[in-house]
Short mmCIF file of C-alpha atoms in Angstrom, two decimals:
data_model
loop_
_atom_site.label_atom_id
_atom_site.label_comp_id
_atom_site.label_asym_id
_atom_site.label_seq_id
_atom_site.Cartn_x
_atom_site.Cartn_y
_atom_site.Cartn_z
CA MET A 913 -22.42 92.12 81.48
CA PRO A 914 -23.70 90.15 84.54
CA SER A 915 -26.11 87.42 83.92
CA LEU A 916 -29.54 88.01 85.34
CA VAL A 917 -31.10 84.83 87.15
CA VAL A 918 -34.83 85.21 87.10
CA GLY A 919 -37.13 83.35 89.56
CA CYS A 920 -36.54 81.17 92.52
CA ALA A 921 -37.77 77.76 93.81
CA THR A 922 -40.81 77.79 96.00
CA SER A 923 -41.84 74.81 98.17
CA SER A 924 -45.62 74.24 98.81
CA PRO A 925 -47.20 72.03 101.12
CA SER A 926 -49.08 68.81 99.64
CA ALA A 927 -52.79 69.12 99.13
CA ALA A 928 -55.60 66.71 98.17
CA PRO A 929 -56.14 65.74 94.49
CA ALA A 930 -58.85 67.66 93.07
CA THR A 931 -62.15 66.31 93.21
CA ALA A 932 -64.14 65.85 90.12
CA THR A 933 -66.70 68.92 89.77
CA GLN A 934 -69.16 69.72 86.95
CA SER A 935 -69.09 67.73 83.51
CA PHE A 936 -67.79 70.87 81.78
CA ILE A 937 -64.45 70.35 83.22
CA THR A 938 -62.34 68.06 81.06
CA ALA A 939 -58.79 68.47 82.38
CA THR A 940 -57.33 67.17 85.67
CA LEU A 941 -55.80 69.70 87.59
CA PRO A 942 -52.13 69.14 88.86
CA SER A 943 -51.61 68.88 92.57
CA LEU A 944 -50.13 72.22 94.25
CA SER A 945 -46.71 70.37 94.84
CA SER A 946 -46.03 70.54 91.31
CA SER A 947 -47.42 73.80 90.08
CA THR A 948 -46.59 77.44 91.17
CA ILE A 949 -49.27 79.29 93.19
CA ALA A 950 -50.74 81.69 91.04
CA SER A 951 -51.36 84.51 93.91
CA GLU A 952 -47.71 84.49 94.91
CA PRO A 953 -45.58 85.40 91.64
CA ALA A 954 -41.84 84.22 91.78
CA THR A 955 -39.88 87.63 92.32
CA PRO A 956 -36.70 87.77 90.26
CA THR A 957 -33.58 87.95 92.14
CA ALA A 958 -31.66 91.21 91.68
CA PRO A 959 -28.66 91.11 89.23
CA PRO A 960 -25.43 90.75 90.74
CA THR A 961 -23.48 93.52 91.66
CA LEU A 962 -19.66 93.59 91.07
CA ALA A 963 -17.76 94.53 94.00
CA PRO A 964 -15.16 97.28 93.71
CA VAL A 965 -11.55 96.00 92.81
CA PRO A 966 -8.89 97.35 95.34
CA GLY A 967 -5.80 99.25 93.73
CA ILE A 968 -2.87 101.17 95.21
CA THR A 969 -1.11 104.04 93.43
CA THR A 970 2.38 104.21 92.54
CA ALA A 971 2.49 107.73 91.99
CA GLN A 972 0.49 111.11 93.41
CA LEU A 973 -2.33 111.36 90.80
CA ASN A 974 -5.05 113.73 89.83
CA VAL A 975 -8.32 112.92 90.35
CA ARG A 976 -10.80 114.35 87.49
CA GLY A 977 -14.43 114.13 86.88
CA GLU A 978 -14.14 112.43 83.44
CA PRO A 979 -11.48 110.22 81.82
CA SER A 980 -9.55 112.91 80.15
CA SER A 981 -6.58 115.17 81.01
CA ALA A 982 -8.68 118.17 79.83
CA SER A 983 -11.26 117.52 82.55
CA PRO A 984 -10.54 119.87 85.63
CA PRO A 985 -8.78 118.04 88.45
CA LEU A 986 -11.02 117.33 91.49
CA GLY A 987 -7.83 116.97 93.85
CA LEU A 988 -4.88 114.83 94.42
CA ILE A 989 -4.11 111.22 95.68
CA GLY A 990 -0.87 110.42 97.17
CA LEU A 991 1.47 107.54 96.42
CA GLY A 992 0.77 104.34 98.04
CA ILE A 993 -2.70 104.89 98.70
CA GLN A 994 -5.33 102.24 98.51
CA LEU A 995 -8.17 102.98 96.15
CA GLN A 996 -11.73 101.02 95.32
CA ILE A 997 -11.77 100.98 91.60
CA LEU A 998 -15.69 100.89 90.26
CA GLY A 999 -14.88 100.35 86.54
CA LYS A 1000 -12.93 101.40 83.42
CA ASP A 1001 -13.08 103.20 80.08
CA PRO A 1002 -13.28 101.05 77.11
CA SER A 1003 -9.68 101.70 76.20
CA GLY A 1004 -8.61 100.63 79.96
CA SER A 1005 -6.67 103.79 80.23
CA TRP A 1006 -8.65 105.26 82.91
CA TYR A 1007 -10.36 103.80 86.22
CA GLU A 1008 -13.51 105.22 88.02
CA ILE A 1009 -12.80 105.20 91.55
CA GLU A 1010 -14.67 105.91 94.59
CA TYR A 1011 -13.89 109.45 95.70
CA ALA A 1012 -15.90 111.51 98.17
CA GLY A 1013 -14.78 115.01 96.46
CA GLY A 1014 -16.57 113.85 93.15
CA LYS A 1015 -20.15 113.85 91.85
CA ASP A 1016 -21.88 111.08 93.04
CA GLY A 1017 -18.84 110.08 95.30
CA LYS A 1018 -16.70 109.11 91.98
CA GLY A 1019 -13.77 110.08 89.98
CA TRP A 1020 -11.40 109.14 87.22
CA VAL A 1021 -7.62 108.53 87.51
CA THR A 1022 -5.30 107.18 84.95
CA SER A 1023 -4.74 103.61 85.28
CA GLN A 1024 -0.98 103.75 84.33
CA TYR A 1025 -0.24 104.53 87.92
CA ILE A 1026 -2.61 102.07 89.61
CA ASP A 1027 -1.34 98.48 90.46
CA VAL A 1028 -4.02 96.33 90.43
CA ARG A 1029 -3.86 92.34 91.06
CA ASP A 1030 -6.43 91.38 88.43
CA SER A 1031 -7.21 94.23 85.88
CA SER A 1032 -9.78 91.77 84.15
CA ALA A 1033 -11.86 91.91 87.06
CA ILE A 1034 -12.71 95.56 86.37
CA MET A 1035 -15.93 95.92 84.40
CA VAL A 1036 -15.93 98.14 81.26
CA ILE A 1037 -18.38 101.32 81.62
CA GLY A 1038 -19.49 103.90 79.12
CA SER A 1039 -18.69 107.65 79.74
CA THR A 1040 -19.55 109.20 76.55
CA THR A 1041 -22.83 111.33 75.45
CA ALA A 1042 -25.64 109.57 73.80
CA GLY A 1043 -25.06 109.57 70.12
CA SER A 1044 -21.42 109.96 70.04
CA LEU A 1045 -18.49 107.56 69.76
CA SER A 1046 -15.84 107.05 72.28
CA GLY A 1047 -12.32 107.80 71.06
CA THR A 1048 -8.99 107.55 72.27
CA ILE A 1049 -6.13 110.18 71.68
CA THR A 1050 -2.99 108.28 70.80
CA GLN A 1051 -0.58 111.21 71.33
CA GLN A 1052 -0.44 114.74 72.53
CA VAL A 1053 -2.65 117.02 70.24
CA ASN A 1054 -4.02 120.41 69.88
CA VAL A 1055 -7.73 120.85 70.12
CA ARG A 1056 -8.82 123.57 67.75
CA ARG A 1057 -11.74 126.08 67.36
CA THR A 1058 -12.39 125.10 63.69
CA PRO A 1059 -11.27 122.13 61.84
CA GLY A 1060 -7.70 123.16 60.30
CA THR A 1061 -4.03 123.58 61.61
CA ASP A 1062 -4.53 127.45 61.02
CA SER A 1063 -7.42 127.50 63.51
CA GLU A 1064 -6.99 128.74 67.10
CA ALA A 1065 -5.81 126.14 69.75
CA VAL A 1066 -8.11 126.04 72.56
CA GLY A 1067 -6.21 123.38 74.59
CA ILE A 1068 -4.31 120.22 74.37
CA LEU A 1069 -5.29 116.68 74.85
CA ASN A 1070 -2.73 113.85 75.95
CA PRO A 1071 -1.95 110.22 75.03
CA LYS A 1072 -4.86 107.98 76.12
CA ASP A 1073 -7.24 110.46 76.99
CA VAL A 1074 -10.86 109.40 76.01
CA VAL A 1075 -13.24 111.86 73.98
CA ALA A 1076 -16.68 111.76 73.12
CA VAL A 1077 -16.67 112.27 69.16
CA ILE A 1078 -19.64 113.91 67.94
CA GLY A 1079 -18.97 114.76 64.41
CA LYS A 1080 -16.51 115.27 61.49
CA ASP A 1081 -15.67 117.72 58.49
CA GLY A 1082 -16.64 117.06 55.12
CA SER A 1083 -13.23 115.17 54.33
CA GLY A 1084 -13.46 113.22 57.55
CA SER A 1085 -9.92 114.34 58.45
CA TRP A 1086 -11.17 116.47 61.31
CA LEU A 1087 -13.22 115.14 63.86
CA GLN A 1088 -15.47 117.39 66.35
CA ILE A 1089 -15.16 116.42 70.02
CA GLN A 1090 -17.04 117.48 73.31
CA PHE A 1091 -14.50 119.50 75.01
CA ALA A 1092 -14.09 119.90 78.27
CA PRO A 1093 -16.29 116.69 78.94
CA GLY A 1094 -19.50 117.19 80.56
CA SER A 1095 -20.12 120.71 79.23
CA GLU A 1096 -21.21 122.13 75.93
CA ALA A 1097 -17.95 123.27 74.92
CA LYS A 1098 -16.60 121.71 71.55
CA GLY A 1099 -13.38 121.61 69.80
CA TRP A 1100 -11.85 119.90 66.57
CA VAL A 1101 -8.80 117.41 66.58
CA ALA A 1102 -7.21 115.88 63.71
CA ALA A 1103 -8.81 112.38 63.08
CA SER A 1104 -5.28 110.69 62.55
CA TYR A 1105 -4.88 111.33 66.32
CA VAL A 1106 -7.96 109.57 67.49
CA GLN A 1107 -8.55 105.89 67.72
CA THR A 1108 -12.13 105.03 67.32
CA THR A 1109 -14.57 103.14 64.98
CA GLY A 1110 -17.66 104.11 63.28
CA ILE A 1111 -16.74 107.28 61.75
CA GLU A 1112 -18.59 106.79 58.66
CA SER A 1113 -21.84 107.09 60.92
CA LEU A 1114 -20.99 110.64 62.36
CA PRO A 1115 -22.81 113.61 61.01
CA ILE A 1116 -21.03 116.25 58.55
CA ILE A 1117 -20.48 119.47 60.65
CA VAL A 1118 -19.92 122.57 58.26
CA GLN A 1119 -18.25 125.73 58.85
CA ASN A 1120 -21.23 127.65 60.32
CA GLY A 1121 -22.02 124.90 62.73
CA GLU A 1122 -24.84 123.41 60.84
CA VAL A 1123 -25.13 119.73 61.12
CA VAL A 1124 -25.56 117.61 58.01
CA PRO A 1125 -27.02 114.20 59.00
CA THR A 1126 -25.74 110.86 57.50
CA GLU A 1127 -28.20 110.08 54.65
CA THR A 1128 -30.35 107.12 54.89
CA PRO A 1129 -30.41 105.10 51.54
CA ALA A 1130 -33.65 105.50 49.51
CA ALA A 1131 -35.54 102.35 49.03
CA SER A 1132 -34.44 100.22 46.11
CA SER A 1133 -35.92 101.00 42.71
CA GLY A 1134 -34.15 98.03 40.75
CA THR A 1135 -31.17 100.12 39.67
CA THR A 1136 -27.75 100.72 41.52
CA ALA A 1137 -26.65 104.14 42.02
CA THR A 1138 -22.94 104.91 41.23
CA PRO A 1139 -21.28 106.41 44.05
CA SER A 1140 -19.67 109.97 43.24
CA PHE A 1141 -16.53 111.17 44.42
CA ALA A 1142 -14.70 114.54 45.26
CA PRO A 1143 -11.03 115.46 44.83
CA ALA A 1144 -9.42 114.96 48.15
CA ARG A 1145 -8.37 118.26 50.07
CA GLU A 1146 -4.63 119.14 50.01
CA ASP A 1147 -2.97 118.67 53.18
CA ASN A 1148 0.50 120.06 51.99
CA ASP A 1149 2.66 117.14 53.48
CA SER A 1150 5.87 115.79 52.01
CA ALA A 1151 8.37 113.63 52.26
CA ALA A 1152 10.35 116.19 54.19
CA SER A 1153 7.32 117.22 56.08
CA PRO A 1154 5.05 114.13 56.70
CA ALA A 1155 1.42 114.33 57.75
CA VAL A 1156 2.24 112.41 60.91
CA THR A 1157 5.66 111.58 62.66
CA VAL A 1158 5.67 108.80 65.36
CA ALA A 1159 8.53 107.44 67.12
CA PHE A 1160 7.60 104.04 68.93
CA SER A 1161 8.90 103.12 72.38
CA PRO A 1162 8.10 100.28 74.86
CA ALA A 1163 7.02 102.95 77.46
CA GLY A 1164 5.28 105.50 75.14
CA MET A 1165 3.60 105.17 71.60
CA GLY A 1166 3.30 101.76 70.65
CA SER A 1167 1.07 102.00 67.43
CA LEU A 1168 -0.01 104.56 65.02
CA LEU A 1169 -3.54 105.00 63.59
CA TYR A 1170 -4.01 107.58 60.86
CA SER A 1171 -7.03 108.25 58.59
CA SER A 1172 -6.95 110.54 55.55
CA ASP A 1173 -7.76 110.41 51.77
CA VAL A 1174 -6.09 111.05 48.33
CA SER A 1175 -7.40 111.57 44.73
CA ALA A 1176 -6.24 111.76 41.25
CA PRO A 1177 -5.69 113.60 38.89
CA GLN A 1178 -7.29 116.26 40.83
CA GLY A 1179 -6.75 116.94 44.44
CA ASP A 1180 -4.23 115.54 47.04
CA ALA A 1181 -2.60 112.53 45.27
CA GLN A 1182 -0.13 111.22 47.91
CA ASP A 1183 0.33 111.25 51.55
CA TRP A 1184 3.50 110.89 53.66
CA ILE A 1185 3.50 109.07 57.22
CA GLY A 1186 6.74 109.06 59.04
CA PHE A 1187 7.32 106.46 61.90
CA THR A 1188 10.53 105.15 63.78
CA PRO A 1189 10.22 101.45 64.99
CA TYR A 1190 11.40 100.26 68.19
CA GLY A 1191 12.10 96.90 67.10
CA ASN A 1192 13.06 95.06 63.92
CA ARG A 1193 9.44 94.60 62.61
CA VAL A 1194 6.35 96.62 62.23
CA VAL A 1195 2.79 95.29 61.35
CA VAL A 1196 0.91 97.14 58.85
CA ASP A 1197 -2.86 97.18 58.26
CA LEU A 1198 -4.28 99.09 55.50
CA VAL A 1199 -8.17 99.58 55.11
CA CYS A 1200 -9.69 101.42 52.19
CA THR A 1201 -12.70 102.17 50.39
CA GLY A 1202 -13.05 104.12 47.08
CA ASN A 1203 -12.59 103.53 43.34
CA GLY A 1204 -8.72 103.64 42.98
CA THR A 1205 -5.59 101.40 43.33
CA ILE A 1206 -3.37 102.34 46.20
CA GLU A 1207 0.63 102.35 45.71
CA ALA A 1208 2.77 102.16 48.92
CA GLU A 1209 6.53 103.14 48.88
CA LEU A 1210 8.83 103.14 52.12
CA THR A 1211 11.94 105.35 52.15
CA GLN A 1212 14.87 105.67 54.48
CA GLY A 1213 16.96 108.61 54.60
CA GLY A 1214 15.58 109.56 50.92
CA ALA A 1215 16.37 106.22 49.61
CA ALA A 1216 13.75 103.52 48.44
CA VAL A 1217 13.72 100.36 50.92
CA GLN A 1218 12.79 96.84 49.78
CA MET A 1219 9.83 95.96 52.20
CA GLY A 1220 9.61 92.35 51.28
CA GLY A 1221 5.93 92.58 51.29
CA ARG A 1222 3.97 95.66 49.84
CA PRO A 1223 1.09 97.20 52.04
CA THR A 1224 -2.20 96.65 50.02
CA CYS A 1225 -5.81 97.51 50.80
CA GLY A 1226 -7.59 94.82 53.06
CA ASN A 1227 -4.21 93.10 53.78
CA ILE A 1228 -1.95 93.05 56.79
CA THR A 1229 1.79 93.22 56.04
CA VAL A 1230 4.51 92.56 58.43
CA LEU A 1231 8.13 94.53 57.48
CA SER A 1232 11.22 93.61 58.74
CA LEU A 1233 13.25 97.13 59.58
CA SER A 1234 15.99 98.40 61.18
CA PRO A 1235 15.51 99.42 64.93
CA ARG A 1236 15.46 103.36 65.59
CA MET A 1237 15.69 104.48 62.06
CA ALA A 1238 13.51 106.82 60.73
CA TYR A 1239 11.23 105.55 57.59
CA VAL A 1240 8.57 107.12 55.43
CA LEU A 1241 5.62 105.43 54.15
CA ARG A 1242 4.12 107.19 50.70
CA LEU A 1243 0.64 106.47 49.87
CA SER A 1244 -0.19 107.45 46.36
CA LEU A 1245 -2.64 107.25 43.20
CA SER A 1246 -1.78 107.42 39.86
CA ALA A 1247 -4.73 108.06 37.54
CA GLY A 1248 -5.11 108.67 34.04
CA PRO A 1249 -6.17 111.99 32.91
CA ALA A 1250 -9.83 111.09 32.54
CA ALA A 1251 -11.74 109.51 35.41
CA LEU A 1252 -11.39 110.71 39.02
CA GLU A 1253 -9.75 107.90 41.11
CA TYR A 1254 -10.42 108.39 44.89
CA PHE A 1255 -9.95 106.42 48.07
CA GLN A 1256 -10.33 106.89 51.79
CA TYR A 1257 -8.04 105.01 54.04
CA THR A 1258 -7.42 104.04 57.50
CA LEU A 1259 -3.74 102.99 58.12
CA SER A 1260 -2.59 101.21 61.39
CA ILE A 1261 1.25 100.60 62.20
CA ASP A 1262 2.15 98.56 65.26
CA GLY A 1263 5.48 99.43 66.09
CA GLN A 1264 6.59 97.34 69.06
CA PRO A 1265 8.64 93.97 68.38
#
């Protein structure tokens, strides 16, 4: 944020020293040359305004009203056209530009096809609705009317689209978004395809549309409440049909962010995540909450792979793998027959060398 410079220097003519007056005055007044004239308060200077940053298109581009390919296009800009860039979304995937045909003379274009000498000079600006989170789509995904793969698809989002995330389902595996941006329309996308933070603070949206706000902890009564866990919902994935499958490449997908939960002995006890590395190493970061212990197993072509380091909750693991070979990572719980074990996790895989 630009710094705000407050106040300005004032130059006052010299004045004769104050003359002693009635006996109740006990302090000597400073001369006007060393004080600020009270009748003329200093006027703060306006905060500096960052000048637009020039850029040149490297392809023909759609200009949209919001930073999303789901937003209706406002017009086209040709190849080799110089633009004035006003800001960028938090992910840096979209630039807001001066565009006469847009609202308030502005529009959004994908940054991928804009040549800018110094992108760090472009300030980040917000673009989501108050009370929502900003999320970035990691790969092409269907937007559905209700949470679930059996629900009707109402649209498609593409990688690097920015969405306003406004709620989640009870399991946290589906997120409600504003769709299309700038309207009252809403839709649902699988959480595994949305990169964002703060999902735990989102309200739960139940099937009939009712909002269940996040509870505020009650005042302490001197005892510690024991958290309760519910069985994870079955997602019907398997080693042959992973919950998500990604092929990394320099020009396409560079990383994977996937969130889900598992539980045992009741509920969904294991998840499979498929990926194909582009280089000979991947970086795995696993963040978990719950009362269970995670077990990770990596396979390639159905055979177990020695990972060297096993991904565990709260740790970053570097795996040396064969480039362009398909791998499947299994995350599971093995619980005894008595108490329910549960954990919710977020798995991050950086697939580029």
